[in-house]
């Protein structure tokens, strides 16, 4: 689809808004006071969680977003409103002073969560607060294209009659309503347009373990859709992908799009956000679910609660097209920039050093091979940035490249020292380096450090530049000239 259509959609999110706080550090010893790790704090970050993360995903996709919920009259509540505005989200967050802002503080060491501290009050809303919420919801409903009910079980959506009234109003104004459910009481979601449970949630509400039996799974999905009168049910199944049951089509199984999984927190938020935006843009729920599945594959490769954005989704879709081509042509090390970044993050998580070099690599010769082997010897993984055909023509002249980019990529992929090949269309690899963030940037010794494009960028995040000696007397231009000189004049 044209992803720019997503940026035209207006989405209203209502539900349990939270503040996710992260304390990042290192663990090098056990406390002498108790058998617990000592975390040396390095950094602190804050992001929106719960319904806030749904809104952040929508904002990342370029949608116009309104977030409706409650917050406390505390510092965390003030920070939550600030984060909304920073992301361009319209925060309609009612302050309930006796209620703390729901806050989750996670202590992280080497990308692993050690423990979590929760501050919350899961009481339902008073009648007065409920009516205030409904009035604000109805006021904004005529100007939106879709509504998301994000239920995290923190009391708001358990308020008697609230969900039913929200869904009723959506029907009155002919606005699709999508629900991310929680708990066993789904009667309150009856009549919603779409509901997006995970396997555990659907097994709990149906009281039927089904995940290892797809025939039983389909039966449960069909019965659940009928019982709660929903048009579409999108079941998220973790590593098994999704099952999409839309009233217009037979149930559809979608395989997972994730290559590496670091953290599944927030993946459900990404799914419902992308699903709502795509459906509002005119896609069927089956097609919207395919897009949501791709988006979920992006966020589970990130650490912590992090939303998807439009650029990542665009690159991931290009990757899928590229993978289909690779299956046919056999270039198994060729990847898109976004997929390469995911793999690099996975390698770094294993404490592997990632080396990057780049070039046209037109007519691969011993000088190229020597450079690549020397680069690989500096770390554990070697990523090669390859100039596209158009880029080579701009740099080398209209008669170049001699070999097309797919052929050059295939030859590089055949080398054991190369782990990954990424084609880039710019004249320099600066934008690609900003996406990939390798540990080491390698160029030949015919450069000085100051001449290396990307040196300042790589060094800014703690990486380094290495110059390796070159073999004399080898160049693609020289090979080209020798070939031309040996041609028979009669040819």
GROMACS .gro file of C-alpha atoms in nm:
model
  491
    1UNK     CA    1   0.000   0.000   0.000
    2UNK     CA    2   0.093   0.366  -0.018
    3UNK     CA    3   0.212   0.422   0.339
    4UNK     CA    4   0.154   0.796   0.306
    5UNK     CA    5  -0.218   0.719   0.339
    6UNK     CA    6  -0.151   0.635   0.704
    7UNK     CA    7  -0.045   0.993   0.768
    8UNK     CA    8  -0.393   1.114   0.669
    9UNK     CA    9  -0.574   0.910   0.936
   10UNK     CA   10  -0.712   1.056   1.260
   11UNK     CA   11  -0.722   0.808   1.546
   12UNK     CA   12  -0.861   0.840   1.899
   13UNK     CA   13  -0.706   0.617   2.168
   14UNK     CA   14  -0.879   0.571   2.502
   15UNK     CA   15  -0.761   0.351   2.788
   16UNK     CA   16  -0.502   0.291   3.057
   17UNK     CA   17  -0.220   0.542   3.012
   18UNK     CA   18   0.111   0.466   3.181
   19UNK     CA   19   0.463   0.601   3.219
   20UNK     CA   20   0.741   0.350   3.149
   21UNK     CA   21   1.069   0.437   3.316
   22UNK     CA   22   1.398   0.259   3.250
   23UNK     CA   23   1.709   0.263   3.465
   24UNK     CA   24   2.005   0.137   3.256
   25UNK     CA   25   2.327   0.013   3.408
   26UNK     CA   26   2.589  -0.259   3.443
   27UNK     CA   27   2.623  -0.543   3.690
   28UNK     CA   28   2.973  -0.646   3.792
   29UNK     CA   29   2.926  -0.779   4.144
   30UNK     CA   30   2.684  -0.917   4.402
   31UNK     CA   31   2.589  -0.705   4.701
   32UNK     CA   32   2.762  -0.798   5.030
   33UNK     CA   33   2.435  -0.707   5.206
   34UNK     CA   34   2.215  -0.964   5.029
   35UNK     CA   35   2.242  -1.211   4.737
   36UNK     CA   36   2.132  -0.951   4.481
   37UNK     CA   37   2.317  -0.784   4.192
   38UNK     CA   38   2.456  -0.432   4.236
   39UNK     CA   39   2.356  -0.213   3.940
   40UNK     CA   40   2.582   0.079   3.858
   41UNK     CA   41   2.336   0.328   3.708
   42UNK     CA   42   2.439   0.476   3.374
   43UNK     CA   43   2.129   0.630   3.218
   44UNK     CA   44   1.757   0.686   3.272
   45UNK     CA   45   1.489   0.703   3.002
   46UNK     CA   46   1.113   0.757   3.001
   47UNK     CA   47   0.852   0.660   2.742
   48UNK     CA   48   0.475   0.633   2.728
   49UNK     CA   49   0.332   0.291   2.809
   50UNK     CA   50  -0.005   0.119   2.787
   51UNK     CA   51  -0.252   0.323   2.583
   52UNK     CA   52   0.023   0.585   2.561
   53UNK     CA   53   0.241   0.344   2.366
   54UNK     CA   54  -0.048   0.274   2.128
   55UNK     CA   55  -0.070   0.649   2.068
   56UNK     CA   56   0.309   0.672   2.024
   57UNK     CA   57   0.298   0.402   1.757
   58UNK     CA   58   0.025   0.589   1.572
   59UNK     CA   59   0.224   0.912   1.594
   60UNK     CA   60   0.528   0.726   1.461
   61UNK     CA   61   0.319   0.619   1.161
   62UNK     CA   62   0.229   0.983   1.098
   63UNK     CA   63  -0.134   0.968   1.214
   64UNK     CA   64  -0.313   1.254   1.390
   65UNK     CA   65  -0.363   1.116   1.741
   66UNK     CA   66  -0.574   1.206   2.042
   67UNK     CA   67  -0.506   1.021   2.368
   68UNK     CA   68  -0.790   1.009   2.622
   69UNK     CA   69  -0.727   0.881   2.974
   70UNK     CA   70  -0.650   0.975   3.333
   71UNK     CA   71  -0.332   1.065   3.520
   72UNK     CA   72  -0.239   1.156   3.872
   73UNK     CA   73  -0.157   1.503   3.994
   74UNK     CA   74   0.203   1.396   4.042
   75UNK     CA   75   0.537   1.446   3.869
   76UNK     CA   76   0.489   1.130   3.661
   77UNK     CA   77   0.156   1.263   3.533
   78UNK     CA   78   0.314   1.593   3.432
   79UNK     CA   79   0.591   1.404   3.253
   80UNK     CA   80   0.334   1.189   3.072
   81UNK     CA   81   0.162   1.496   2.932
   82UNK     CA   82   0.499   1.640   2.826
   83UNK     CA   83   0.591   1.319   2.641
   84UNK     CA   84   0.258   1.333   2.454
   85UNK     CA   85   0.324   1.685   2.333
   86UNK     CA   86   0.682   1.599   2.236
   87UNK     CA   87   0.544   1.333   2.001
   88UNK     CA   88   0.272   1.553   1.860
   89UNK     CA   89  -0.008   1.368   2.042
   90UNK     CA   90  -0.307   1.563   2.170
   91UNK     CA   91  -0.328   1.463   2.540
   92UNK     CA   92  -0.676   1.468   2.693
   93UNK     CA   93  -0.561   1.333   3.029
   94UNK     CA   94  -0.791   1.409   3.319
   95UNK     CA   95  -0.612   1.462   3.648
   96UNK     CA   96  -0.741   1.260   3.945
   97UNK     CA   97  -0.533   1.390   4.234
   98UNK     CA   98  -0.593   1.101   4.471
   99UNK     CA   99  -0.489   0.850   4.206
  100UNK     CA  100  -0.118   0.800   4.124
  101UNK     CA  101  -0.011   0.797   3.762
  102UNK     CA  102   0.040   0.433   3.666
  103UNK     CA  103   0.419   0.402   3.646
  104UNK     CA  104   0.641   0.102   3.572
  105UNK     CA  105   1.011   0.136   3.651
  106UNK     CA  106   1.234  -0.129   3.497
  107UNK     CA  107   1.595  -0.180   3.601
  108UNK     CA  108   1.799  -0.300   3.303
  109UNK     CA  109   2.152  -0.441   3.284
  110UNK     CA  110   2.313  -0.543   2.955
  111UNK     CA  111   1.975  -0.522   2.782
  112UNK     CA  112   1.821  -0.767   3.032
  113UNK     CA  113   1.546  -0.669   3.279
  114UNK     CA  114   1.645  -0.741   3.638
  115UNK     CA  115   1.320  -0.637   3.806
  116UNK     CA  116   1.026  -0.395   3.782
  117UNK     CA  117   0.866  -0.152   4.026
  118UNK     CA  118   0.494  -0.074   3.977
  119UNK     CA  119   0.308   0.229   4.114
  120UNK     CA  120  -0.065   0.210   4.043
  121UNK     CA  121  -0.423   0.226   4.166
  122UNK     CA  122  -0.659  -0.006   3.979
  123UNK     CA  123  -0.986   0.136   4.107
  124UNK     CA  124  -1.265   0.201   3.860
  125UNK     CA  125  -1.379   0.555   3.781
  126UNK     CA  126  -1.640   0.734   3.988
  127UNK     CA  127  -1.972   0.810   3.817
  128UNK     CA  128  -1.869   1.174   3.778
  129UNK     CA  129  -1.531   1.088   3.619
  130UNK     CA  130  -1.701   0.831   3.394
  131UNK     CA  131  -1.945   1.093   3.261
  132UNK     CA  132  -1.660   1.339   3.207
  133UNK     CA  133  -1.471   1.077   3.008
  134UNK     CA  134  -1.775   0.989   2.795
  135UNK     CA  135  -1.850   1.353   2.719
  136UNK     CA  136  -1.493   1.417   2.605
  137UNK     CA  137  -1.502   1.101   2.394
  138UNK     CA  138  -1.828   1.189   2.218
  139UNK     CA  139  -1.712   1.546   2.154
  140UNK     CA  140  -1.412   1.422   1.955
  141UNK     CA  141  -1.572   1.121   1.788
  142UNK     CA  142  -1.713   1.297   1.478
  143UNK     CA  143  -1.365   1.412   1.373
  144UNK     CA  144  -1.180   1.077   1.385
  145UNK     CA  145  -1.148   0.782   1.145
  146UNK     CA  146  -1.105   0.504   1.403
  147UNK     CA  147  -1.108   0.443   1.779
  148UNK     CA  148  -0.883   0.214   1.984
  149UNK     CA  149  -0.986   0.090   2.329
  150UNK     CA  150  -0.663  -0.005   2.507
  151UNK     CA  151  -0.745  -0.213   2.815
  152UNK     CA  152  -0.452  -0.285   3.045
  153UNK     CA  153  -0.665  -0.386   3.344
  154UNK     CA  154  -0.583  -0.075   3.547
  155UNK     CA  155  -0.943   0.004   3.634
  156UNK     CA  156  -1.045   0.257   3.369
  157UNK     CA  157  -1.193   0.014   3.117
  158UNK     CA  158  -1.341  -0.201   3.396
  159UNK     CA  159  -1.564   0.093   3.498
  160UNK     CA  160  -1.922  -0.046   3.476
  161UNK     CA  161  -2.084   0.032   3.142
  162UNK     CA  162  -1.797   0.245   3.007
  163UNK     CA  163  -1.677   0.014   2.727
  164UNK     CA  164  -2.033  -0.063   2.617
  165UNK     CA  165  -2.112   0.308   2.595
  166UNK     CA  166  -1.790   0.379   2.402
  167UNK     CA  167  -1.867   0.105   2.148
  168UNK     CA  168  -2.230   0.219   2.122
  169UNK     CA  169  -2.120   0.575   2.044
  170UNK     CA  170  -1.875   0.447   1.781
  171UNK     CA  171  -2.164   0.267   1.609
  172UNK     CA  172  -2.380   0.579   1.627
  173UNK     CA  173  -2.112   0.787   1.456
  174UNK     CA  174  -2.012   0.500   1.224
  175UNK     CA  175  -1.652   0.495   1.346
  176UNK     CA  176  -1.476   0.155   1.364
  177UNK     CA  177  -1.377   0.049   1.716
  178UNK     CA  178  -1.079  -0.179   1.784
  179UNK     CA  179  -1.019  -0.337   2.126
  180UNK     CA  180  -0.700  -0.468   2.285
  181UNK     CA  181  -0.866  -0.683   2.557
  182UNK     CA  182  -0.776  -0.777   2.910
  183UNK     CA  183  -0.924  -1.030   3.154
  184UNK     CA  184  -1.207  -1.280   3.116
  185UNK     CA  185  -1.503  -1.041   3.100
  186UNK     CA  186  -1.543  -0.970   2.730
  187UNK     CA  187  -1.913  -0.891   2.750
  188UNK     CA  188  -1.815  -0.526   2.777
  189UNK     CA  189  -1.652  -0.548   2.430
  190UNK     CA  190  -1.965  -0.688   2.260
  191UNK     CA  191  -2.028  -0.529   1.921
  192UNK     CA  192  -1.678  -0.388   1.868
  193UNK     CA  193  -1.551  -0.385   1.510
  194UNK     CA  194  -1.231  -0.573   1.587
  195UNK     CA  195  -1.066  -0.735   1.888
  196UNK     CA  196  -0.696  -0.830   1.911
  197UNK     CA  197  -0.625  -1.087   2.187
  198UNK     CA  198  -0.306  -1.284   2.231
  199UNK     CA  199  -0.315  -1.662   2.273
  200UNK     CA  200  -0.325  -1.657   2.654
  201UNK     CA  201  -0.609  -1.405   2.658
  202UNK     CA  202  -0.823  -1.599   2.411
  203UNK     CA  203  -0.756  -1.932   2.584
  204UNK     CA  204  -0.858  -1.776   2.915
  205UNK     CA  205  -1.184  -1.623   2.793
  206UNK     CA  206  -1.280  -1.935   2.596
  207UNK     CA  207  -1.159  -2.170   2.871
  208UNK     CA  208  -1.009  -2.384   2.593
  209UNK     CA  209  -0.634  -2.456   2.546
  210UNK     CA  210  -0.595  -2.458   2.169
  211UNK     CA  211  -0.255  -2.323   2.067
  212UNK     CA  212  -0.114  -2.662   1.958
  213UNK     CA  213  -0.425  -2.756   1.761
  214UNK     CA  214  -0.504  -2.525   1.469
  215UNK     CA  215  -0.838  -2.693   1.399
  216UNK     CA  216  -0.946  -2.625   1.756
  217UNK     CA  217  -0.798  -2.275   1.732
  218UNK     CA  218  -1.017  -2.193   1.433
  219UNK     CA  219  -1.322  -2.325   1.614
  220UNK     CA  220  -1.249  -2.108   1.919
  221UNK     CA  221  -1.188  -1.800   1.704
  222UNK     CA  222  -1.514  -1.853   1.513
  223UNK     CA  223  -1.718  -1.911   1.828
  224UNK     CA  224  -1.565  -1.610   2.003
  225UNK     CA  225  -1.637  -1.380   1.707
  226UNK     CA  226  -1.998  -1.492   1.701
  227UNK     CA  227  -2.048  -1.475   2.078
  228UNK     CA  228  -1.924  -1.118   2.110
  229UNK     CA  229  -2.057  -1.000   1.771
  230UNK     CA  230  -1.727  -0.865   1.642
  231UNK     CA  231  -1.657  -0.824   1.270
  232UNK     CA  232  -1.291  -0.928   1.291
  233UNK     CA  233  -1.073  -1.111   1.541
  234UNK     CA  234  -0.694  -1.083   1.507
  235UNK     CA  235  -0.516  -1.340   1.726
  236UNK     CA  236  -0.150  -1.264   1.796
  237UNK     CA  237   0.047  -1.584   1.855
  238UNK     CA  238   0.400  -1.467   1.934
  239UNK     CA  239   0.658  -1.669   1.741
  240UNK     CA  240   0.376  -1.841   1.552
  241UNK     CA  241   0.257  -1.519   1.391
  242UNK     CA  242  -0.112  -1.430   1.365
  243UNK     CA  243  -0.452  -1.570   1.281
  244UNK     CA  244  -0.691  -1.324   1.118
  245UNK     CA  245  -1.064  -1.402   1.110
  246UNK     CA  246  -1.255  -1.136   0.918
  247UNK     CA  247  -1.622  -1.173   0.829
  248UNK     CA  248  -1.538  -1.110   0.464
  249UNK     CA  249  -1.272  -1.379   0.421
  250UNK     CA  250  -1.180  -1.729   0.552
  251UNK     CA  251  -0.943  -1.729   0.854
  252UNK     CA  252  -0.588  -1.648   0.750
  253UNK     CA  253  -0.263  -1.759   0.919
  254UNK     CA  254   0.028  -1.514   0.895
  255UNK     CA  255   0.382  -1.630   0.985
  256UNK     CA  256   0.587  -1.412   1.217
  257UNK     CA  257   0.798  -1.139   1.056
  258UNK     CA  258   1.050  -1.117   1.342
  259UNK     CA  259   1.408  -1.223   1.271
  260UNK     CA  260   1.545  -1.160   1.621
  261UNK     CA  261   1.335  -1.120   1.935
  262UNK     CA  262   1.473  -0.908   2.220
  263UNK     CA  263   1.163  -0.777   2.394
  264UNK     CA  264   0.796  -0.849   2.321
  265UNK     CA  265   0.670  -0.571   2.549
  266UNK     CA  266   0.458  -0.330   2.349
  267UNK     CA  267   0.420  -0.558   2.045
  268UNK     CA  268   0.044  -0.579   2.097
  269UNK     CA  269   0.028  -0.199   2.103
  270UNK     CA  270   0.208  -0.185   1.770
  271UNK     CA  271  -0.027  -0.443   1.620
  272UNK     CA  272  -0.349  -0.263   1.713
  273UNK     CA  273  -0.210   0.079   1.620
  274UNK     CA  274  -0.099  -0.032   1.273
  275UNK     CA  275  -0.417  -0.234   1.225
  276UNK     CA  276  -0.637   0.065   1.308
  277UNK     CA  277  -0.443   0.309   1.090
  278UNK     CA  278  -0.438   0.071   0.791
  279UNK     CA  279  -0.807  -0.021   0.824
  280UNK     CA  280  -0.899   0.348   0.852
  281UNK     CA  281  -0.696   0.407   0.533
  282UNK     CA  282  -0.919   0.160   0.347
  283UNK     CA  283  -0.738  -0.175   0.371
  284UNK     CA  284  -0.931  -0.488   0.451
  285UNK     CA  285  -0.859  -0.626   0.797
  286UNK     CA  286  -0.670  -0.915   0.637
  287UNK     CA  287  -0.438  -0.676   0.451
  288UNK     CA  288  -0.416  -0.443   0.752
  289UNK     CA  289  -0.314  -0.741   0.967
  290UNK     CA  290  -0.032  -0.826   0.725
  291UNK     CA  291   0.100  -0.473   0.768
  292UNK     CA  292   0.057  -0.495   1.147
  293UNK     CA  293   0.244  -0.827   1.148
  294UNK     CA  294   0.537  -0.663   0.971
  295UNK     CA  295   0.533  -0.373   1.219
  296UNK     CA  296   0.533  -0.613   1.516
  297UNK     CA  297   0.838  -0.789   1.372
  298UNK     CA  298   1.022  -0.457   1.391
  299UNK     CA  299   0.943  -0.366   1.752
  300UNK     CA  300   1.020  -0.705   1.908
  301UNK     CA  301   1.378  -0.662   1.785
  302UNK     CA  302   1.409  -0.351   2.003
  303UNK     CA  303   1.487  -0.341   2.374
  304UNK     CA  304   1.221  -0.186   2.597
  305UNK     CA  305   0.896  -0.020   2.500
  306UNK     CA  306   0.967   0.143   2.165
  307UNK     CA  307   0.713   0.229   1.894
  308UNK     CA  308   0.746   0.168   1.523
  309UNK     CA  309   0.781   0.455   1.277
  310UNK     CA  310   0.689   0.507   0.913
  311UNK     CA  311   1.048   0.487   0.783
  312UNK     CA  312   1.109   0.153   0.958
  313UNK     CA  313   0.785   0.011   0.822
  314UNK     CA  314   0.864   0.128   0.470
  315UNK     CA  315   1.211  -0.029   0.486
  316UNK     CA  316   1.069  -0.353   0.629
  317UNK     CA  317   0.820  -0.379   0.342
  318UNK     CA  318   1.102  -0.325   0.095
  319UNK     CA  319   1.290  -0.600   0.276
  320UNK     CA  320   1.002  -0.841   0.224
  321UNK     CA  321   1.008  -0.769  -0.149
  322UNK     CA  322   1.383  -0.815  -0.149
  323UNK     CA  323   1.355  -1.145   0.036
  324UNK     CA  324   1.116  -1.278  -0.226
  325UNK     CA  325   1.367  -1.185  -0.492
  326UNK     CA  326   1.649  -1.339  -0.290
  327UNK     CA  327   1.461  -1.669  -0.265
  328UNK     CA  328   1.455  -1.682  -0.643
  329UNK     CA  329   1.807  -1.555  -0.709
  330UNK     CA  330   1.991  -1.697  -0.408
  331UNK     CA  331   2.149  -1.381  -0.260
  332UNK     CA  332   2.098  -1.496   0.096
  333UNK     CA  333   2.330  -1.240   0.259
  334UNK     CA  334   2.169  -0.943   0.086
  335UNK     CA  335   1.940  -0.744   0.317
  336UNK     CA  336   1.768  -0.409   0.354
  337UNK     CA  337   1.901  -0.141   0.589
  338UNK     CA  338   1.630  -0.193   0.851
  339UNK     CA  339   1.673  -0.571   0.851
  340UNK     CA  340   2.050  -0.528   0.870
  341UNK     CA  341   2.014  -0.302   1.171
  342UNK     CA  342   1.805  -0.569   1.346
  343UNK     CA  343   2.071  -0.831   1.280
  344UNK     CA  344   2.346  -0.597   1.395
  345UNK     CA  345   2.161  -0.529   1.721
  346UNK     CA  346   2.135  -0.906   1.771
  347UNK     CA  347   2.509  -0.951   1.711
  348UNK     CA  348   2.595  -0.668   1.949
  349UNK     CA  349   2.371  -0.820   2.215
  350UNK     CA  350   2.595  -1.127   2.194
  351UNK     CA  351   2.899  -0.900   2.244
  352UNK     CA  352   3.012  -0.949   1.884
  353UNK     CA  353   3.209  -0.667   1.719
  354UNK     CA  354   3.054  -0.543   1.395
  355UNK     CA  355   3.283  -0.412   1.120
  356UNK     CA  356   3.162  -0.208   0.822
  357UNK     CA  357   3.324  -0.119   0.492
  358UNK     CA  358   3.180   0.008   0.169
  359UNK     CA  359   3.249   0.049  -0.199
  360UNK     CA  360   3.139  -0.018  -0.556
  361UNK     CA  361   3.317  -0.356  -0.579
  362UNK     CA  362   3.278  -0.358  -0.957
  363UNK     CA  363   3.477  -0.654  -1.101
  364UNK     CA  364   3.595  -0.803  -0.771
  365UNK     CA  365   3.973  -0.839  -0.772
  366UNK     CA  366   4.245  -0.958  -0.526
  367UNK     CA  367   4.273  -0.608  -0.377
  368UNK     CA  368   3.906  -0.614  -0.285
  369UNK     CA  369   3.927  -0.963  -0.138
  370UNK     CA  370   4.234  -0.876   0.067
  371UNK     CA  371   4.064  -0.563   0.205
  372UNK     CA  372   3.753  -0.760   0.300
  373UNK     CA  373   3.951  -1.033   0.477
  374UNK     CA  374   4.154  -0.773   0.668
  375UNK     CA  375   3.836  -0.590   0.767
  376UNK     CA  376   3.674  -0.912   0.887
  377UNK     CA  377   3.981  -0.992   1.097
  378UNK     CA  378   3.916  -0.676   1.303
  379UNK     CA  379   3.589  -0.808   1.445
  380UNK     CA  380   3.333  -1.085   1.457
  381UNK     CA  381   3.100  -0.975   1.175
  382UNK     CA  382   3.156  -0.789   0.848
  383UNK     CA  383   2.885  -0.580   0.684
  384UNK     CA  384   2.951  -0.447   0.333
  385UNK     CA  385   2.774  -0.136   0.208
  386UNK     CA  386   2.742  -0.168  -0.171
  387UNK     CA  387   2.682   0.132  -0.399
  388UNK     CA  388   2.375   0.088  -0.618
  389UNK     CA  389   2.401   0.099  -0.997
  390UNK     CA  390   2.281   0.460  -1.012
  391UNK     CA  391   2.525   0.560  -0.740
  392UNK     CA  392   2.817   0.393  -0.922
  393UNK     CA  393   2.723   0.570  -1.247
  394UNK     CA  394   2.727   0.907  -1.073
  395UNK     CA  395   3.064   0.836  -0.913
  396UNK     CA  396   3.244   0.646  -1.192
  397UNK     CA  397   3.078   0.762  -1.514
  398UNK     CA  398   2.794   0.646  -1.735
  399UNK     CA  399   2.978   0.334  -1.856
  400UNK     CA  400   2.996   0.196  -1.504
  401UNK     CA  401   2.914  -0.030  -1.332
  402UNK     CA  402   3.032  -0.319  -1.547
  403UNK     CA  403   2.833  -0.563  -1.331
  404UNK     CA  404   2.481  -0.488  -1.207
  405UNK     CA  405   2.424  -0.439  -0.832
  406UNK     CA  406   2.251  -0.776  -0.789
  407UNK     CA  407   2.546  -0.954  -0.953
  408UNK     CA  408   2.797  -0.763  -0.740
  409UNK     CA  409   2.594  -0.846  -0.429
  410UNK     CA  410   2.586  -1.215  -0.522
  411UNK     CA  411   2.966  -1.229  -0.564
  412UNK     CA  412   3.025  -1.053  -0.230
  413UNK     CA  413   2.775  -1.285  -0.060
  414UNK     CA  414   2.977  -1.584  -0.178
  415UNK     CA  415   3.280  -1.474   0.028
  416UNK     CA  416   3.308  -1.646   0.366
  417UNK     CA  417   3.445  -1.329   0.528
  418UNK     CA  418   3.128  -1.131   0.443
  419UNK     CA  419   2.829  -1.169   0.677
  420UNK     CA  420   2.589  -0.916   0.527
  421UNK     CA  421   2.553  -0.698   0.216
  422UNK     CA  422   2.340  -0.382   0.208
  423UNK     CA  423   2.285  -0.183  -0.113
  424UNK     CA  424   2.262   0.196  -0.070
  425UNK     CA  425   2.164   0.451  -0.332
  426UNK     CA  426   2.336   0.763  -0.199
  427UNK     CA  427   2.683   0.869  -0.314
  428UNK     CA  428   2.823   0.819   0.038
  429UNK     CA  429   2.735   0.565   0.309
  430UNK     CA  430   2.668   0.832   0.572
  431UNK     CA  431   2.291   0.773   0.595
  432UNK     CA  432   2.345   0.396   0.603
  433UNK     CA  433   2.604   0.428   0.879
  434UNK     CA  434   2.357   0.631   1.084
  435UNK     CA  435   2.109   0.341   1.059
  436UNK     CA  436   2.352   0.052   1.113
  437UNK     CA  437   2.588   0.203   1.374
  438UNK     CA  438   2.880  -0.043   1.336
  439UNK     CA  439   3.158  -0.068   1.594
  440UNK     CA  440   3.439  -0.028   1.339
  441UNK     CA  441   3.446   0.156   1.005
  442UNK     CA  442   3.716   0.029   0.768
  443UNK     CA  443   3.870   0.196   0.463
  444UNK     CA  444   4.190   0.139   0.269
  445UNK     CA  445   4.517   0.312   0.355
  446UNK     CA  446   4.485   0.530   0.045
  447UNK     CA  447   4.257   0.744   0.265
  448UNK     CA  448   4.358   0.961   0.559
  449UNK     CA  449   4.135   0.941   0.867
  450UNK     CA  450   3.998   1.288   0.794
  451UNK     CA  451   3.890   1.179   0.443
  452UNK     CA  452   3.678   0.888   0.566
  453UNK     CA  453   3.307   0.967   0.527
  454UNK     CA  454   3.128   0.885   0.851
  455UNK     CA  455   3.432   0.917   1.077
  456UNK     CA  456   3.274   1.182   1.300
  457UNK     CA  457   2.945   0.993   1.318
  458UNK     CA  458   3.103   0.660   1.413
  459UNK     CA  459   3.329   0.819   1.672
  460UNK     CA  460   3.035   1.017   1.818
  461UNK     CA  461   2.875   0.697   1.955
  462UNK     CA  462   3.202   0.530   2.062
  463UNK     CA  463   3.302   0.350   1.742
  464UNK     CA  464   3.634   0.381   1.565
  465UNK     CA  465   3.785   0.408   1.217
  466UNK     CA  466   4.057   0.170   1.096
  467UNK     CA  467   4.269   0.206   0.782
  468UNK     CA  468   4.407  -0.119   0.641
  469UNK     CA  469   4.701  -0.151   0.398
  470UNK     CA  470   4.618  -0.220   0.033
  471UNK     CA  471   4.777  -0.453  -0.221
  472UNK     CA  472   4.945  -0.247  -0.492
  473UNK     CA  473   4.859  -0.276  -0.859
  474UNK     CA  474   4.493  -0.382  -0.842
  475UNK     CA  475   4.198  -0.172  -0.956
  476UNK     CA  476   3.875  -0.222  -1.146
  477UNK     CA  477   3.969   0.061  -1.384
  478UNK     CA  478   4.299  -0.111  -1.463
  479UNK     CA  479   4.122  -0.440  -1.536
  480UNK     CA  480   3.871  -0.258  -1.757
  481UNK     CA  481   4.149  -0.091  -1.957
  482UNK     CA  482   4.338  -0.418  -2.005
  483UNK     CA  483   4.020  -0.584  -2.134
  484UNK     CA  484   3.960  -0.299  -2.376
  485UNK     CA  485   4.322  -0.310  -2.494
  486UNK     CA  486   4.300  -0.681  -2.571
  487UNK     CA  487   3.983  -0.657  -2.775
  488UNK     CA  488   4.013  -0.747  -3.141
  489UNK     CA  489   3.968  -0.423  -3.342
  490UNK     CA  490   3.742  -0.616  -3.579
  491UNK     CA  491   3.493  -0.689  -3.296
   0.00000   0.00000   0.00000
